JSON list of C-alpha atoms in Angstrom, two decimals:
[
{"chain": "A", "resi": 1, "resn": "ASN", "atom": "CA", "xyz": [84.75, 4.36, 84.85]},
{"chain": "A", "resi": 2, "resn": "ASN", "atom": "CA", "xyz": [87.55, 6.77, 83.94]},
{"chain": "A", "resi": 3, "resn": "ASN", "atom": "CA", "xyz": [87.28, 5.96, 80.24]},
{"chain": "A", "resi": 4, "resn": "ASN", "atom": "CA", "xyz": [83.71, 7.26, 80.06]},
{"chain": "A", "resi": 5, "resn": "ASN", "atom": "CA", "xyz": [84.36, 10.62, 81.81]},
{"chain": "A", "resi": 6, "resn": "VAL", "atom": "CA", "xyz": [84.08, 13.92, 79.96]},
{"chain": "A", "resi": 7, "resn": "ASN", "atom": "CA", "xyz": [87.45, 15.66, 79.72]},
{"chain": "A", "resi": 8, "resn": "ILE", "atom": "CA", "xyz": [86.34, 19.03, 81.08]},
{"chain": "A", "resi": 9, "resn": "GLY", "atom": "CA", "xyz": [89.87, 20.40, 81.33]},
{"chain": "A", "resi": 10, "resn": "ASN", "atom": "CA", "xyz": [90.48, 20.02, 77.61]},
{"chain": "A", "resi": 11, "resn": "GLY", "atom": "CA", "xyz": [86.96, 21.18, 76.70]},
{"chain": "A", "resi": 12, "resn": "GLY", "atom": "CA", "xyz": [86.12, 18.00, 74.78]},
{"chain": "A", "resi": 13, "resn": "VAL", "atom": "CA", "xyz": [84.68, 14.54, 75.07]},
{"chain": "A", "resi": 14, "resn": "ASN", "atom": "CA", "xyz": [86.81, 11.43, 75.30]},
{"chain": "A", "resi": 15, "resn": "ASN", "atom": "CA", "xyz": [87.37, 9.83, 71.92]},
{"chain": "A", "resi": 16, "resn": "ASN", "atom": "CA", "xyz": [86.04, 6.57, 73.29]},
{"chain": "A", "resi": 17, "resn": "GLU", "atom": "CA", "xyz": [82.53, 7.94, 72.75]},
{"chain": "A", "resi": 18, "resn": "ASP", "atom": "CA", "xyz": [83.18, 8.27, 69.02]},
{"chain": "A", "resi": 19, "resn": "GLU", "atom": "CA", "xyz": [84.53, 4.76, 68.97]},
{"chain": "A", "resi": 20, "resn": "THR", "atom": "CA", "xyz": [81.43, 3.52, 70.80]},
{"chain": "A", "resi": 21, "resn": "ASN", "atom": "CA", "xyz": [79.17, 5.20, 68.25]},
{"chain": "A", "resi": 22, "resn": "SER", "atom": "CA", "xyz": [81.20, 3.70, 65.45]},
{"chain": "A", "resi": 23, "resn": "HIS", "atom": "CA", "xyz": [80.88, 0.21, 66.94]},
{"chain": "A", "resi": 24, "resn": "SER", "atom": "CA", "xyz": [77.18, 0.80, 67.51]},
{"chain": "A", "resi": 25, "resn": "ASN", "atom": "CA", "xyz": [76.60, 1.69, 63.87]},
{"chain": "A", "resi": 26, "resn": "THR", "atom": "CA", "xyz": [78.58, -1.34, 62.77]},
{"chain": "A", "resi": 27, "resn": "ASP", "atom": "CA", "xyz": [76.57, -3.55, 65.11]},
{"chain": "A", "resi": 28, "resn": "ASN", "atom": "CA", "xyz": [73.32, -2.10, 63.78]},
{"chain": "A", "resi": 29, "resn": "ASP", "atom": "CA", "xyz": [74.36, -2.82, 60.21]},
{"chain": "A", "resi": 30, "resn": "LYS", "atom": "CA", "xyz": [75.27, -6.35, 61.22]},
{"chain": "A", "resi": 31, "resn": "PHE", "atom": "CA", "xyz": [71.93, -6.76, 63.04]},
{"chain": "A", "resi": 32, "resn": "TYR", "atom": "CA", "xyz": [69.86, -5.85, 59.99]},
{"chain": "A", "resi": 33, "resn": "SER", "atom": "CA", "xyz": [72.03, -7.95, 57.73]},
{"chain": "A", "resi": 34, "resn": "ASP", "atom": "CA", "xyz": [71.76, -10.94, 60.05]},
{"chain": "A", "resi": 35, "resn": "ASN", "atom": "CA", "xyz": [68.05, -10.31, 60.39]},
{"chain": "A", "resi": 36, "resn": "ASP", "atom": "CA", "xyz": [67.58, -10.51, 56.64]},
{"chain": "A", "resi": 37, "resn": "ASN", "atom": "CA", "xyz": [69.58, -13.71, 56.51]},
{"chain": "A", "resi": 38, "resn": "ASN", "atom": "CA", "xyz": [67.61, -15.19, 59.38]},
{"chain": "A", "resi": 39, "resn": "ASN", "atom": "CA", "xyz": [64.35, -14.32, 57.66]},
{"chain": "A", "resi": 40, "resn": "GLY", "atom": "CA", "xyz": [65.51, -16.22, 54.63]},
{"chain": "A", "resi": 41, "resn": "ASN", "atom": "CA", "xyz": [66.50, -19.20, 56.78]},
{"chain": "A", "resi": 42, "resn": "HIS", "atom": "CA", "xyz": [63.11, -19.24, 58.47]},
{"chain": "A", "resi": 43, "resn": "SER", "atom": "CA", "xyz": [61.45, -19.14, 55.06]},
{"chain": "A", "resi": 44, "resn": "ASP", "atom": "CA", "xyz": [63.44, -22.18, 53.91]},
{"chain": "A", "resi": 45, "resn": "GLN", "atom": "CA", "xyz": [62.59, -24.06, 57.08]},
{"chain": "A", "resi": 46, "resn": "GLU", "atom": "CA", "xyz": [58.91, -23.30, 56.67]},
{"chain": "A", "resi": 47, "resn": "LYS", "atom": "CA", "xyz": [58.99, -24.59, 53.11]},
{"chain": "A", "resi": 48, "resn": "ASP", "atom": "CA", "xyz": [60.76, -27.78, 54.17]},
{"chain": "A", "resi": 49, "resn": "ASN", "atom": "CA", "xyz": [58.47, -28.46, 57.12]},
{"chain": "A", "resi": 50, "resn": "SER", "atom": "CA", "xyz": [55.14, -27.57, 55.54]},
{"chain": "A", "resi": 51, "resn": "GLY", "atom": "CA", "xyz": [52.91, -30.29, 54.16]},
{"chain": "A", "resi": 52, "resn": "ASN", "atom": "CA", "xyz": [51.23, -27.90, 51.75]},
{"chain": "A", "resi": 53, "resn": "GLN", "atom": "CA", "xyz": [51.94, -27.68, 48.06]},
{"chain": "A", "resi": 54, "resn": "GLN", "atom": "CA", "xyz": [54.98, -25.72, 46.99]},
{"chain": "A", "resi": 55, "resn": "ASN", "atom": "CA", "xyz": [52.85, -23.14, 45.22]},
{"chain": "A", "resi": 56, "resn": "SER", "atom": "CA", "xyz": [50.87, -22.44, 48.37]},
{"chain": "A", "resi": 57, "resn": "ASN", "atom": "CA", "xyz": [54.13, -21.88, 50.28]},
{"chain": "A", "resi": 58, "resn": "LYS", "atom": "CA", "xyz": [55.20, -19.28, 47.76]},
{"chain": "A", "resi": 59, "resn": "ILE", "atom": "CA", "xyz": [51.92, -17.48, 48.07]},
{"chain": "A", "resi": 60, "resn": "ASP", "atom": "CA", "xyz": [52.07, -17.45, 51.86]},
{"chain": "A", "resi": 61, "resn": "HIS", "atom": "CA", "xyz": [55.57, -15.97, 51.87]},
{"chain": "A", "resi": 62, "resn": "SER", "atom": "CA", "xyz": [54.69, -13.49, 49.14]},
{"chain": "A", "resi": 63, "resn": "LEU", "atom": "CA", "xyz": [51.74, -12.21, 51.14]},
{"chain": "A", "resi": 64, "resn": "LYS", "atom": "CA", "xyz": [54.06, -11.30, 54.00]},
{"chain": "A", "resi": 65, "resn": "GLY", "atom": "CA", "xyz": [56.11, -9.28, 51.54]},
{"chain": "A", "resi": 66, "resn": "ALA", "atom": "CA", "xyz": [59.46, -10.30, 53.04]},
{"chain": "A", "resi": 67, "resn": "HIS", "atom": "CA", "xyz": [60.75, -12.12, 49.97]},
{"chain": "A", "resi": 68, "resn": "LEU", "atom": "CA", "xyz": [59.05, -10.34, 47.10]},
{"chain": "A", "resi": 69, "resn": "SER", "atom": "CA", "xyz": [61.21, -9.12, 44.27]},
{"chain": "A", "resi": 70, "resn": "LYS", "atom": "CA", "xyz": [61.13, -5.44, 43.44]},
{"chain": "A", "resi": 71, "resn": "GLU", "atom": "CA", "xyz": [58.98, -6.22, 40.42]},
{"chain": "A", "resi": 72, "resn": "LYS", "atom": "CA", "xyz": [56.48, -8.16, 42.53]},
{"chain": "A", "resi": 73, "resn": "LYS", "atom": "CA", "xyz": [56.35, -5.40, 45.13]},
{"chain": "A", "resi": 74, "resn": "LEU", "atom": "CA", "xyz": [55.68, -2.89, 42.36]},
{"chain": "A", "resi": 75, "resn": "GLU", "atom": "CA", "xyz": [52.90, -5.07, 40.95]},
{"chain": "A", "resi": 76, "resn": "ARG", "atom": "CA", "xyz": [51.40, -5.47, 44.42]},
{"chain": "A", "resi": 77, "resn": "ALA", "atom": "CA", "xyz": [51.47, -1.70, 44.99]},
{"chain": "A", "resi": 78, "resn": "LYS", "atom": "CA", "xyz": [49.72, -1.13, 41.65]},
{"chain": "A", "resi": 79, "resn": "ILE", "atom": "CA", "xyz": [47.01, -3.64, 42.56]},
{"chain": "A", "resi": 80, "resn": "VAL", "atom": "CA", "xyz": [46.44, -1.97, 45.93]},
{"chain": "A", "resi": 81, "resn": "ALA", "atom": "CA", "xyz": [46.25, 1.43, 44.20]},
{"chain": "A", "resi": 82, "resn": "LYS", "atom": "CA", "xyz": [43.66, 0.12, 41.74]},
{"chain": "A", "resi": 83, "resn": "PHE", "atom": "CA", "xyz": [41.58, -1.38, 44.53]},
{"chain": "A", "resi": 84, "resn": "ASN", "atom": "CA", "xyz": [41.72, 1.93, 46.40]},
{"chain": "A", "resi": 85, "resn": "VAL", "atom": "CA", "xyz": [40.01, 3.72, 43.51]},
{"chain": "A", "resi": 86, "resn": "GLY", "atom": "CA", "xyz": [37.31, 1.11, 43.08]},
{"chain": "A", "resi": 87, "resn": "ALA", "atom": "CA", "xyz": [38.75, -1.38, 40.58]},
{"chain": "A", "resi": 88, "resn": "LYS", "atom": "CA", "xyz": [36.67, -4.57, 40.51]},
{"chain": "A", "resi": 89, "resn": "ASP", "atom": "CA", "xyz": [39.30, -6.75, 38.86]},
{"chain": "A", "resi": 90, "resn": "PHE", "atom": "CA", "xyz": [41.99, -6.42, 41.56]},
{"chain": "A", "resi": 91, "resn": "ILE", "atom": "CA", "xyz": [41.67, -10.10, 42.52]},
{"chain": "A", "resi": 92, "resn": "ASP", "atom": "CA", "xyz": [42.23, -11.24, 38.94]},
{"chain": "A", "resi": 93, "resn": "LEU", "atom": "CA", "xyz": [45.22, -8.91, 38.69]},
{"chain": "A", "resi": 94, "resn": "ALA", "atom": "CA", "xyz": [46.70, -10.36, 41.88]},
{"chain": "A", "resi": 95, "resn": "VAL", "atom": "CA", "xyz": [46.18, -13.88, 40.56]},
{"chain": "A", "resi": 96, "resn": "GLU", "atom": "CA", "xyz": [47.86, -13.02, 37.26]},
{"chain": "A", "resi": 97, "resn": "ALA", "atom": "CA", "xyz": [50.78, -11.52, 39.19]},
{"chain": "A", "resi": 98, "resn": "GLY", "atom": "CA", "xyz": [51.22, -14.78, 41.10]},
{"chain": "A", "resi": 99, "resn": "LEU", "atom": "CA", "xyz": [50.51, -13.16, 44.46]},
{"chain": "A", "resi": 100, "resn": "ILE", "atom": "CA", "xyz": [47.40, -15.15, 45.34]},
{"chain": "A", "resi": 101, "resn": "GLN", "atom": "CA", "xyz": [45.03, -17.81, 44.14]},
{"chain": "A", "resi": 102, "resn": "LYS", "atom": "CA", "xyz": [41.38, -16.96, 43.59]},
{"chain": "A", "resi": 103, "resn": "ASN", "atom": "CA", "xyz": [39.88, -18.23, 46.83]},
{"chain": "A", "resi": 104, "resn": "PRO", "atom": "CA", "xyz": [38.61, -16.57, 50.05]},
{"chain": "A", "resi": 105, "resn": "ASP", "atom": "CA", "xyz": [41.60, -17.73, 52.13]},
{"chain": "A", "resi": 106, "resn": "ASP", "atom": "CA", "xyz": [44.17, -16.10, 49.86]},
{"chain": "A", "resi": 107, "resn": "VAL", "atom": "CA", "xyz": [42.19, -12.90, 49.34]},
{"chain": "A", "resi": 108, "resn": "ALA", "atom": "CA", "xyz": [41.66, -12.52, 53.10]},
{"chain": "A", "resi": 109, "resn": "ALA", "atom": "CA", "xyz": [45.36, -13.06, 53.76]},
{"chain": "A", "resi": 110, "resn": "PHE", "atom": "CA", "xyz": [46.20, -10.61, 50.99]},
{"chain": "A", "resi": 111, "resn": "PHE", "atom": "CA", "xyz": [44.08, -7.98, 52.73]},
{"chain": "A", "resi": 112, "resn": "ARG", "atom": "CA", "xyz": [45.47, -8.81, 56.15]},
{"chain": "A", "resi": 113, "resn": "ASN", "atom": "CA", "xyz": [49.17, -8.91, 55.27]},
{"chain": "A", "resi": 114, "resn": "THR", "atom": "CA", "xyz": [49.48, -6.22, 52.61]},
{"chain": "A", "resi": 115, "resn": "PRO", "atom": "CA", "xyz": [49.81, -2.56, 53.63]},
{"chain": "A", "resi": 116, "resn": "GLY", "atom": "CA", "xyz": [48.26, 0.47, 51.96]},
{"chain": "A", "resi": 117, "resn": "TRP", "atom": "CA", "xyz": [44.60, -0.49, 51.55]},
{"chain": "A", "resi": 118, "resn": "ASN", "atom": "CA", "xyz": [42.02, 2.27, 51.52]},
{"chain": "A", "resi": 119, "resn": "LYS", "atom": "CA", "xyz": [40.15, 1.54, 54.75]},
{"chain": "A", "resi": 120, "resn": "VAL", "atom": "CA", "xyz": [36.82, 2.76, 53.40]},
{"chain": "A", "resi": 121, "resn": "MET", "atom": "CA", "xyz": [37.05, 0.55, 50.31]},
{"chain": "A", "resi": 122, "resn": "LEU", "atom": "CA", "xyz": [38.16, -2.41, 52.40]},
{"chain": "A", "resi": 123, "resn": "GLY", "atom": "CA", "xyz": [35.23, -1.96, 54.77]},
{"chain": "A", "resi": 124, "resn": "GLU", "atom": "CA", "xyz": [32.81, -1.85, 51.86]},
{"chain": "A", "resi": 125, "resn": "PHE", "atom": "CA", "xyz": [34.27, -5.03, 50.37]},
{"chain": "A", "resi": 126, "resn": "LEU", "atom": "CA", "xyz": [34.13, -6.92, 53.67]},
{"chain": "A", "resi": 127, "resn": "GLY", "atom": "CA", "xyz": [30.60, -5.74, 54.35]},
{"chain": "A", "resi": 128, "resn": "LYS", "atom": "CA", "xyz": [29.00, -6.80, 51.07]},
{"chain": "A", "resi": 129, "resn": "ASP", "atom": "CA", "xyz": [26.41, -9.55, 51.38]},
{"chain": "A", "resi": 130, "resn": "ARG", "atom": "CA", "xyz": [27.70, -11.77, 48.58]},
{"chain": "A", "resi": 131, "resn": "GLU", "atom": "CA", "xyz": [28.84, -15.35, 48.88]},
{"chain": "A", "resi": 132, "resn": "PHE", "atom": "CA", "xyz": [32.49, -14.65, 48.04]},
{"chain": "A", "resi": 133, "resn": "ASN", "atom": "CA", "xyz": [32.64, -11.48, 50.13]},
{"chain": "A", "resi": 134, "resn": "ASN", "atom": "CA", "xyz": [31.04, -13.24, 53.08]},
{"chain": "A", "resi": 135, "resn": "SER", "atom": "CA", "xyz": [33.64, -16.00, 52.89]},
{"chain": "A", "resi": 136, "resn": "VAL", "atom": "CA", "xyz": [36.50, -13.49, 52.65]},
{"chain": "A", "resi": 137, "resn": "ARG", "atom": "CA", "xyz": [35.12, -11.58, 55.63]},
{"chain": "A", "resi": 138, "resn": "HIS", "atom": "CA", "xyz": [34.94, -14.72, 57.76]},
{"chain": "A", "resi": 139, "resn": "ARG", "atom": "CA", "xyz": [38.49, -15.73, 56.84]},
{"chain": "A", "resi": 140, "resn": "TYR", "atom": "CA", "xyz": [39.74, -12.19, 57.39]},
{"chain": "A", "resi": 141, "resn": "VAL", "atom": "CA", "xyz": [38.39, -12.00, 60.94]},
{"chain": "A", "resi": 142, "resn": "GLU", "atom": "CA", "xyz": [39.73, -15.46, 61.72]},
{"chain": "A", "resi": 143, "resn": "LEU", "atom": "CA", "xyz": [43.26, -14.24, 60.93]},
{"chain": "A", "resi": 144, "resn": "PHE", "atom": "CA", "xyz": [43.22, -12.05, 64.05]},
{"chain": "A", "resi": 145, "resn": "ASP", "atom": "CA", "xyz": [44.52, -13.22, 67.41]},
{"chain": "A", "resi": 146, "resn": "PHE", "atom": "CA", "xyz": [42.59, -11.67, 70.30]},
{"chain": "A", "resi": 147, "resn": "LYS", "atom": "CA", "xyz": [43.74, -14.07, 73.01]},
{"chain": "A", "resi": 148, "resn": "LYS", "atom": "CA", "xyz": [45.88, -11.52, 74.86]},
{"chain": "A", "resi": 149, "resn": "MET", "atom": "CA", "xyz": [43.54, -8.58, 74.30]},
{"chain": "A", "resi": 150, "resn": "SER", "atom": "CA", "xyz": [40.67, -7.30, 76.37]},
{"chain": "A", "resi": 151, "resn": "PHE", "atom": "CA", "xyz": [37.21, -6.86, 74.88]},
{"chain": "A", "resi": 152, "resn": "VAL", "atom": "CA", "xyz": [37.74, -3.17, 74.13]},
{"chain": "A", "resi": 153, "resn": "GLN", "atom": "CA", "xyz": [41.34, -3.62, 72.95]},
{"chain": "A", "resi": 154, "resn": "SER", "atom": "CA", "xyz": [40.41, -6.35, 70.48]},
{"chain": "A", "resi": 155, "resn": "LEU", "atom": "CA", "xyz": [37.50, -4.35, 69.08]},
{"chain": "A", "resi": 156, "resn": "ARG", "atom": "CA", "xyz": [39.65, -1.25, 68.62]},
{"chain": "A", "resi": 157, "resn": "TYR", "atom": "CA", "xyz": [42.44, -3.25, 67.04]},
{"chain": "A", "resi": 158, "resn": "PHE", "atom": "CA", "xyz": [40.07, -5.01, 64.66]},
{"chain": "A", "resi": 159, "resn": "LEU", "atom": "CA", "xyz": [38.22, -1.86, 63.62]},
{"chain": "A", "resi": 160, "resn": "GLY", "atom": "CA", "xyz": [41.52, -0.06, 63.16]},
{"chain": "A", "resi": 161, "resn": "THR", "atom": "CA", "xyz": [42.27, -2.12, 60.06]},
{"chain": "A", "resi": 162, "resn": "PHE", "atom": "CA", "xyz": [39.30, -0.84, 58.02]},
{"chain": "A", "resi": 163, "resn": "TRP", "atom": "CA", "xyz": [36.50, 1.72, 58.11]},
{"chain": "A", "resi": 164, "resn": "LEU", "atom": "CA", "xyz": [33.26, 0.24, 59.42]},
{"chain": "A", "resi": 165, "resn": "PRO", "atom": "CA", "xyz": [30.40, 1.15, 57.02]},
{"chain": "A", "resi": 166, "resn": "GLY", "atom": "CA", "xyz": [27.45, 3.00, 58.49]},
{"chain": "A", "resi": 167, "resn": "GLU", "atom": "CA", "xyz": [24.62, 0.70, 57.39]},
{"chain": "A", "resi": 168, "resn": "ALA", "atom": "CA", "xyz": [23.21, -1.26, 60.31]},
{"chain": "A", "resi": 169, "resn": "GLN", "atom": "CA", "xyz": [23.02, -4.54, 58.40]},
{"chain": "A", "resi": 170, "resn": "VAL", "atom": "CA", "xyz": [26.65, -4.24, 57.29]},
{"chain": "A", "resi": 171, "resn": "VAL", "atom": "CA", "xyz": [27.78, -3.44, 60.83]},
{"chain": "A", "resi": 172, "resn": "ASP", "atom": "CA", "xyz": [25.91, -6.49, 62.10]},
{"chain": "A", "resi": 173, "resn": "ARG", "atom": "CA", "xyz": [27.46, -8.79, 59.52]},
{"chain": "A", "resi": 174, "resn": "ILE", "atom": "CA", "xyz": [31.00, -7.70, 60.36]},
{"chain": "A", "resi": 175, "resn": "LEU", "atom": "CA", "xyz": [30.68, -7.49, 64.14]},
{"chain": "A", "resi": 176, "resn": "GLU", "atom": "CA", "xyz": [28.78, -10.77, 64.40]},
{"chain": "A", "resi": 177, "resn": "LYS", "atom": "CA", "xyz": [31.80, -12.60, 63.02]},
{"chain": "A", "resi": 178, "resn": "TRP", "atom": "CA", "xyz": [34.14, -10.59, 65.24]},
{"chain": "A", "resi": 179, "resn": "GLY", "atom": "CA", "xyz": [32.05, -11.58, 68.27]},
{"chain": "A", "resi": 180, "resn": "GLU", "atom": "CA", "xyz": [32.31, -15.23, 67.28]},
{"chain": "A", "resi": 181, "resn": "VAL", "atom": "CA", "xyz": [36.11, -15.11, 66.97]},
{"chain": "A", "resi": 182, "resn": "TYR", "atom": "CA", "xyz": [36.51, -13.10, 70.18]},
{"chain": "A", "resi": 183, "resn": "PHE", "atom": "CA", "xyz": [34.33, -15.60, 72.05]},
{"chain": "A", "resi": 184, "resn": "ASN", "atom": "CA", "xyz": [36.41, -18.49, 70.74]},
{"chain": "A", "resi": 185, "resn": "HIS", "atom": "CA", "xyz": [39.50, -16.77, 72.14]},
{"chain": "A", "resi": 186, "resn": "HIS", "atom": "CA", "xyz": [37.79, -15.93, 75.46]},
{"chain": "A", "resi": 187, "resn": "PRO", "atom": "CA", "xyz": [35.27, -18.76, 76.03]},
{"chain": "A", "resi": 188, "resn": "ASN", "atom": "CA", "xyz": [34.92, -18.05, 79.76]},
{"chain": "A", "resi": 189, "resn": "GLN", "atom": "CA", "xyz": [34.10, -14.37, 79.42]},
{"chain": "A", "resi": 190, "resn": "PHE", "atom": "CA", "xyz": [30.62, -14.69, 77.86]},
{"chain": "A", "resi": 191, "resn": "TYR", "atom": "CA", "xyz": [27.88, -17.27, 77.71]},
{"chain": "A", "resi": 192, "resn": "SER", "atom": "CA", "xyz": [27.94, -17.30, 73.93]},
{"chain": "A", "resi": 193, "resn": "SER", "atom": "CA", "xyz": [29.31, -15.49, 70.89]},
{"chain": "A", "resi": 194, "resn": "ASP", "atom": "CA", "xyz": [25.95, -13.73, 70.55]},
{"chain": "A", "resi": 195, "resn": "THR", "atom": "CA", "xyz": [26.53, -12.08, 73.93]},
{"chain": "A", "resi": 196, "resn": "ALA", "atom": "CA", "xyz": [29.90, -10.73, 72.78]},
{"chain": "A", "resi": 197, "resn": "PHE", "atom": "CA", "xyz": [28.32, -9.47, 69.57]},
{"chain": "A", "resi": 198, "resn": "VAL", "atom": "CA", "xyz": [25.42, -7.71, 71.31]}
]
């Protein structure tokens, strides 16, 4: 089109390009603004359609971080920072902040949906052979969706979220659950979850 040609004779570019960039920036601003509004609308719909208690809805949305206030985000960042240096009371702090309830489902979702965790510390927590840690580990692995991933892709993706401890027993505990979830997502690939694990 003639409107898009470079005006070589005048040594410059047609002003329509500037106008296009201007419209593009405006459209981008509108996109992000509409996106924020749409996120809010989806949140309201989820709250209306869910059969869970209202408090549970708030926790679920808070874990995703999309609707946290600045104060809540700051509290969450402080809790993550404390966990990363070995604080044992990070769960109680998250409960007091209203981010989670003290149960394996919420703690697992908190780990899965919150950025910034120290991968070494997270791996150590998930690998501990304690009743609560075992339950959190199981819930954590179950939050992954491996249906559209190959065996190698799913393993890399899973292990990319934390640092796998070196102890053989810890590795077995973590990967055994991963093998179970992967098998459930690919039931025709192996004879059993044990095969996927081995």
